[in-house]
Amino acid sequence: MPDTLLAIPADLRRDLTIGTIRATIVDVPTVRQHKLSSTSVTAQNYVIVQVRLANGVEGIGEAATLGGPRWSEESVESIKATIDTYLAPALIDTQADHFESARVRMNAAAKRNNAAKGAVESALFDAVGKTLNLPASALLGGAVRAAIPVLWTLASGDPAQEIEEAERKLQASLHNTFKVKIGAQSPTADMARMTKLARALEGRATLIVDANQAWDETTALRCVRVLADLGISLIEQPLPAWNNVAMARVSARSSVPLMADESVFTPHDMLDVARQAAAEVVSLKIVKHGGLIGTKAVAAVAEAAGISLYGGCLLESSVGAAAHLQVFATLSDLPWGCEHFGPQILTEDLVTEPLRFADFHIHLPTGPGLGITLDADKLRRFARG
Ligand code: MUC
Ligand code: MG
């Protein structure tokens, strides 16, 4: 049990009633510009959620967005408003350890808004875990791994800079798999860029790409052949999220597996992708699935359909990354590893002790709850306004 709790009388210590829920918007600069098909970011925007229980314990959660409501429909402004106006009133005075009941209440209070719900639920797991002196993974069935292979994303759009950045990551034994963000430039320019990267890193690194829905079917069919010849291992969301039918046609003609990202938010979406054979792999993210429990629900549907799991991100700080690690650690098979490089792309992290990256892996923190401690000074410093 954490030292601070030992000073509290046992009956009060056990009181897991939710007292307050606070949502703070923060903007943290990135070390370089990160370009996607739909947007480009030089600062990451988060909503940090602080849930205080009647026993005095505070739990932390985070919702990440990529440059406003461009990657999905939620923005930090909408996330904060949803939490303040709808989710917090639905949960105050209820029991923090009744996670399923909290999901029911949040779903009744607001449709979708999955990033907002995910941040609140993460904070509940953190608060309850800290109270019980258990990692959140133990509350989710228990961890089956303590470290996860972690890739780095190349997204400046300049192949010379990207090769140099990849070399530095390889040299430091931090990352040997790289995800390249494509779709911001023309397919021809992107294929030329991928050719340069594949040649420069041949035999020393694994490359995957994420087109973030940028292509139509004919472009995708043309490009998957080029990418296959270059030895690219995985192609993420080449087509619009709504077009599972065309994803299935491209998948059937591609020797490189396709990964669903923006097309899978709910377990129902996952079932649709499986039924239509639209992808062989799925990227799991708390912001899409509405929390840690929702992430496990989507993973269960994928596993039942023989679709492989990949630990996705939205450039979370160590707060959001830790929540993902807690749930990813409990998945029986995570063959594609994860991409929680977010803490390293920020000029400064939001926790007192950042997550550990070593030997091409990100390591699960060992403390209770999410295993991280929010840096109150940084929260104040990066808080908007
Ligand atoms: C996405 O679409 O996967 C994750 C890494 C990155 O660079 O962008 C995000 C979102
Ligand atoms: Mg993606």
XYZ file of C-alpha atoms and ligand atoms in Angstrom:
396
model
C 0.000 0.000 0.000
C 1.380 3.474 -0.847
C 2.838 5.240 2.243
C 0.368 8.121 2.008
C -2.548 5.723 2.416
C -1.207 4.031 5.530
C -1.809 7.232 7.507
C -5.541 7.091 6.636
C -7.890 5.037 8.896
C -8.767 1.656 7.311
C -12.488 2.345 6.834
C -11.833 5.634 5.033
C -8.994 4.037 3.036
C -11.519 1.588 1.621
C -13.892 4.356 0.547
C -13.620 4.309 -3.233
C -16.394 6.847 -3.790
C -15.590 9.269 -6.605
C -15.334 12.792 -5.160
C -14.180 15.087 -7.956
C -13.215 14.781 -11.635
C -11.104 17.526 -13.166
C -10.213 17.871 -16.874
C -7.303 20.102 -17.961
C -6.267 20.871 -21.547
C -2.495 20.850 -22.075
C -0.390 21.579 -25.164
C 3.085 20.034 -25.247
C 5.509 20.919 -28.077
C 6.962 18.074 -30.176
C 10.664 17.804 -31.048
C 9.832 18.069 -34.753
C 6.893 18.544 -37.049
C 4.796 15.354 -37.385
C 2.983 15.189 -40.744
C -0.008 12.953 -41.427
C -2.318 12.825 -44.439
C -4.958 14.919 -42.639
C -2.907 17.234 -40.420
C 0.517 18.247 -39.187
C 1.402 18.811 -35.525
C 4.151 20.752 -33.756
C 2.477 20.428 -30.345
C 0.442 17.587 -28.941
C -2.904 18.425 -27.324
C -4.093 16.362 -24.372
C -6.831 16.424 -21.792
C -5.460 15.305 -18.435
C -8.135 13.883 -16.130
C -7.661 13.870 -12.359
C -10.142 11.773 -10.397
C -10.046 12.256 -6.629
C -11.618 9.562 -4.440
C -13.151 10.023 -0.995
C -10.064 8.254 0.427
C -7.850 11.063 -0.871
C -6.205 9.045 -3.665
C -5.917 10.749 -7.047
C -6.029 8.825 -10.331
C -4.767 10.218 -13.642
C -5.918 9.620 -17.200
C -5.218 11.204 -20.570
C -7.000 11.730 -23.878
C -4.748 12.523 -26.840
C -5.775 14.206 -30.081
C -3.804 14.981 -33.226
C -4.132 18.653 -34.112
C -7.842 19.135 -33.419
C -10.786 17.053 -34.628
C -8.973 15.894 -37.782
C -7.868 12.345 -36.981
C -11.255 11.598 -35.411
C -14.236 13.750 -34.452
C -13.014 14.604 -30.933
C -10.899 17.637 -30.031
C -9.438 18.564 -26.645
C -12.094 21.275 -26.376
C -14.939 18.804 -26.985
C -13.357 16.188 -24.707
C -13.108 18.628 -21.791
C -16.675 19.869 -22.349
C -18.031 16.294 -22.494
C -16.243 15.320 -19.295
C -17.193 18.472 -17.374
C -20.807 18.606 -18.516
C -21.854 14.963 -18.926
C -19.390 12.285 -17.766
C -18.286 13.756 -14.430
C -21.862 14.417 -13.171
C -22.773 10.819 -14.142
C -19.948 9.393 -12.013
C -19.572 11.652 -8.962
C -20.600 9.814 -5.756
C -20.474 6.387 -7.468
C -17.880 3.668 -6.756
C -14.638 3.958 -8.708
C -14.035 0.180 -8.723
C -17.378 -0.514 -10.436
C -15.722 -0.169 -13.827
C -18.492 -1.812 -15.878
C -21.110 0.282 -14.150
C -19.066 3.413 -14.914
C -19.059 2.390 -18.588
C -22.834 1.971 -18.557
C -23.269 5.371 -16.903
C -20.884 7.108 -19.323
C -22.543 5.460 -22.339
C -25.951 6.617 -21.089
C -24.636 10.161 -20.538
C -22.920 10.548 -23.940
C -22.914 8.673 -27.255
C -19.424 7.785 -28.620
C -16.980 10.465 -27.303
C -14.643 7.511 -26.794
C -11.476 9.500 -26.074
C -13.248 11.376 -23.263
C -14.569 8.123 -21.777
C -11.187 6.444 -22.143
C -9.413 9.211 -20.220
C -11.919 9.035 -17.364
C -11.807 5.239 -17.187
C -7.976 5.299 -17.212
C -8.079 7.624 -14.190
C -10.490 5.258 -12.394
C -8.119 2.318 -12.944
C -5.231 4.463 -11.705
C -7.090 5.578 -8.555
C -8.371 2.099 -7.680
C -5.004 0.480 -8.417
C -3.215 3.056 -6.269
C -5.681 2.472 -3.425
C -5.316 -1.318 -3.570
C -1.579 -1.162 -4.343
C -2.125 -3.186 -7.528
C -1.133 -2.363 -11.104
C -4.111 -1.690 -13.387
C -3.073 -4.794 -15.368
C -3.938 -6.923 -12.297
C -7.462 -5.484 -12.376
C -7.700 -6.450 -16.056
C -6.752 -10.099 -15.661
C -3.028 -9.803 -15.019
C 0.017 -9.064 -17.155
C 1.514 -11.735 -19.386
C 4.482 -9.565 -20.435
C 6.614 -6.874 -18.784
C 7.961 -5.234 -21.949
C 6.637 -4.738 -25.482
C 8.579 -4.184 -28.744
C 8.062 -0.514 -29.659
C 8.463 1.158 -33.051
C 9.264 4.767 -33.951
C 7.281 6.802 -36.453
C 8.990 8.771 -39.228
C 6.773 11.665 -40.253
C 8.758 14.730 -41.287
C 8.159 13.936 -44.974
C 11.842 14.528 -45.797
C 13.549 11.176 -46.521
C 17.071 12.442 -45.753
C 15.966 13.659 -42.316
C 13.993 10.434 -41.779
C 16.965 8.189 -42.607
C 19.137 10.181 -40.234
C 16.472 9.980 -37.484
C 16.101 6.207 -37.990
C 19.897 5.734 -37.850
C 20.008 7.531 -34.478
C 17.245 5.303 -33.077
C 18.981 2.151 -34.343
C 22.324 3.282 -32.968
C 20.804 3.844 -29.512
C 19.034 0.397 -29.589
C 15.739 2.223 -29.074
C 13.815 1.224 -32.205
C 14.427 -1.142 -35.132
C 10.931 -0.975 -36.611
C 9.737 2.252 -38.200
C 6.263 3.337 -39.235
C 6.295 5.868 -42.051
C 3.394 8.293 -42.324
C 2.404 8.558 -45.963
C -0.518 10.220 -47.728
C 0.401 13.881 -47.141
C 2.260 13.938 -50.475
C 1.313 12.455 -53.857
C 1.480 8.640 -54.110
C 4.385 9.015 -56.571
C 6.362 11.191 -54.144
C 5.568 8.824 -51.270
C 6.694 5.755 -53.235
C 9.962 7.523 -54.145
C 10.422 8.406 -50.470
C 9.695 4.814 -49.391
C 12.206 3.513 -51.951
C 14.931 5.715 -50.437
C 14.066 4.642 -46.881
C 13.858 0.929 -47.745
C 17.220 1.008 -49.536
C 18.977 2.940 -46.762
C 17.677 0.706 -43.951
C 17.631 -2.634 -45.830
C 18.417 -5.627 -43.615
C 18.654 -3.491 -40.486
C 15.093 -2.359 -39.845
C 11.485 -3.350 -40.454
C 9.289 -0.756 -42.182
C 5.532 -0.349 -42.081
C 3.404 2.479 -43.524
C 0.270 4.352 -42.460
C -1.666 6.182 -45.191
C -4.369 7.427 -42.786
C -7.206 6.844 -45.328
C -5.503 8.909 -48.038
C -5.953 6.652 -51.064
C -8.717 5.434 -53.315
C -8.876 1.792 -54.407
C -6.947 2.116 -57.669
C -4.167 4.114 -55.989
C -4.002 1.536 -53.208
C -3.786 -1.370 -55.675
C -0.945 0.375 -57.498
C 0.970 1.286 -54.333
C 0.635 -2.029 -52.464
C 2.594 -3.684 -55.291
C 5.416 -1.145 -54.969
C 5.399 -1.489 -51.179
C 5.500 -5.296 -51.438
C 8.549 -5.092 -53.742
C 10.252 -2.818 -51.198
C 9.708 -5.405 -48.431
C 7.282 -3.280 -46.390
C 5.735 -5.471 -43.657
C 2.357 -3.882 -42.980
C 0.068 -1.275 -44.601
C -2.197 0.671 -42.232
C -5.579 2.091 -43.256
C -4.832 2.829 -46.927
C -8.506 3.520 -47.702
C -11.221 5.613 -46.036
C -12.587 4.157 -42.801
C -16.027 3.675 -44.354
C -14.755 1.579 -47.275
C -14.307 -1.919 -45.850
C -15.538 -3.416 -49.104
C -12.651 -1.897 -51.073
C -10.217 -2.691 -48.226
C -11.243 -6.332 -48.627
C -10.601 -6.227 -52.402
C -7.170 -4.628 -51.889
C -6.365 -7.048 -49.076
C -7.209 -10.026 -51.312
C -4.731 -8.783 -53.929
C -1.972 -7.641 -51.557
C 0.862 -9.872 -50.391
C 1.458 -7.327 -47.583
C -1.104 -7.531 -44.719
C -3.441 -4.564 -44.221
C -4.119 -3.065 -40.790
C -7.411 -1.457 -39.778
C -7.102 1.696 -37.688
C -9.691 4.462 -38.194
C -12.228 1.834 -39.362
C -12.356 0.103 -35.954
C -13.647 1.984 -32.928
C -16.242 -0.416 -31.488
C -16.462 -4.214 -31.189
C -19.205 -3.974 -33.867
C -16.751 -2.228 -36.215
C -14.271 -5.027 -35.508
C -16.903 -7.622 -36.341
C -17.657 -5.827 -39.646
C -13.976 -5.772 -40.616
C -13.704 -9.471 -39.760
C -16.882 -10.443 -41.639
C -15.738 -8.551 -44.726
C -12.115 -9.764 -44.492
C -11.080 -6.091 -44.745
C -7.834 -6.423 -42.742
C -5.486 -9.004 -41.232
C -4.344 -6.801 -38.318
C -6.033 -4.203 -36.080
C -4.536 -1.234 -34.252
C -5.886 -0.948 -30.686
C -6.205 2.495 -29.054
C -7.966 3.605 -25.882
C -9.165 6.812 -27.619
C -11.044 4.685 -30.152
C -12.398 1.979 -27.879
C -13.496 4.201 -24.981
C -11.193 2.773 -22.341
C -9.140 -0.198 -21.223
C -12.131 -2.536 -20.934
C -13.353 -1.461 -24.393
C -9.873 -2.159 -25.781
C -10.042 -5.699 -24.413
C -13.518 -6.119 -25.938
C -12.274 -5.153 -29.425
C -9.210 -7.382 -28.963
C -11.453 -10.321 -28.057
C -13.492 -9.955 -31.271
C -10.293 -9.678 -33.314
C -8.787 -12.742 -31.668
C -11.975 -14.727 -32.264
C -11.781 -13.800 -35.970
C -8.070 -14.624 -36.294
C -7.106 -10.956 -36.753
C -3.727 -10.065 -35.227
C -3.282 -7.338 -32.623
C -1.084 -4.234 -32.795
C -0.723 -1.741 -29.941
C -1.619 1.614 -31.499
C -1.169 5.154 -30.174
C -2.153 8.761 -30.763
C 1.174 10.208 -29.582
C 0.216 9.945 -25.906
C 2.537 11.203 -23.182
C 3.724 8.693 -20.556
C 0.302 9.072 -18.879
C -1.688 7.748 -21.837
C 1.079 5.369 -22.908
C 1.101 3.794 -19.421
C -2.667 3.193 -19.608
C -2.160 1.432 -22.949
C 0.727 -0.660 -21.598
C -1.420 -1.804 -18.666
C -4.028 -3.232 -21.030
C -1.634 -4.390 -23.788
C 0.295 -6.358 -21.147
C -2.806 -8.470 -20.487
C -3.449 -9.501 -24.123
C -2.491 -13.126 -24.671
C -0.828 -12.416 -28.017
C 0.465 -9.075 -29.319
C 2.453 -10.224 -32.347
C 2.973 -6.763 -33.880
C 4.189 -5.067 -30.681
C 3.265 -1.438 -30.102
C 4.013 2.124 -31.205
C 4.034 4.068 -27.936
C 6.935 6.293 -28.897
C 4.810 9.348 -27.920
C 6.702 10.198 -24.708
C 9.883 10.527 -26.769
C 8.515 12.895 -29.362
C 7.570 15.475 -26.728
C 10.044 18.155 -25.694
C 9.022 17.318 -22.112
C 6.968 14.492 -20.632
C 4.130 15.028 -18.122
C 5.260 12.545 -15.446
C 7.949 12.614 -12.776
C 9.565 9.407 -14.060
C 9.141 8.762 -17.789
C 8.506 5.276 -19.122
C 11.634 3.266 -19.852
C 12.692 2.607 -23.460
C 15.555 0.124 -23.884
C 16.591 -2.754 -26.162
C 13.912 -1.885 -28.727
C 11.202 -2.333 -26.060
C 9.031 -0.117 -23.892
C 8.881 -1.423 -20.336
C 5.764 -1.705 -18.207
C 6.105 0.529 -15.133
C 6.052 -1.418 -11.890
C 4.072 0.904 -9.571
C 0.373 0.660 -8.633
C -2.430 1.910 -10.889
C -1.052 3.062 -14.222
C 2.418 3.063 -12.626
C 3.159 6.737 -13.272
C 3.060 9.980 -11.266
C 1.849 13.219 -12.824
C 4.324 16.098 -12.631
C 2.153 18.862 -11.148
C 4.597 21.611 -12.215
C 4.499 20.502 -15.825
C 0.724 20.213 -15.764
C 0.575 23.849 -14.594
C 3.192 24.957 -17.114
C 1.603 23.292 -20.167
C -2.021 23.948 -19.188
C -3.732 26.018 -21.865
C -4.453 29.612 -20.905
C -2.364 6.795 -36.462
O -3.127 6.961 -37.384
O -1.890 5.676 -36.309
C 0.006 7.083 -34.513
C 1.301 7.281 -34.755
C 1.394 8.389 -35.562
O 2.378 8.891 -36.018
O 0.138 8.835 -35.840
C -0.752 8.158 -35.024
C -2.104 7.945 -35.537
Mg -3.081 4.914 -38.050
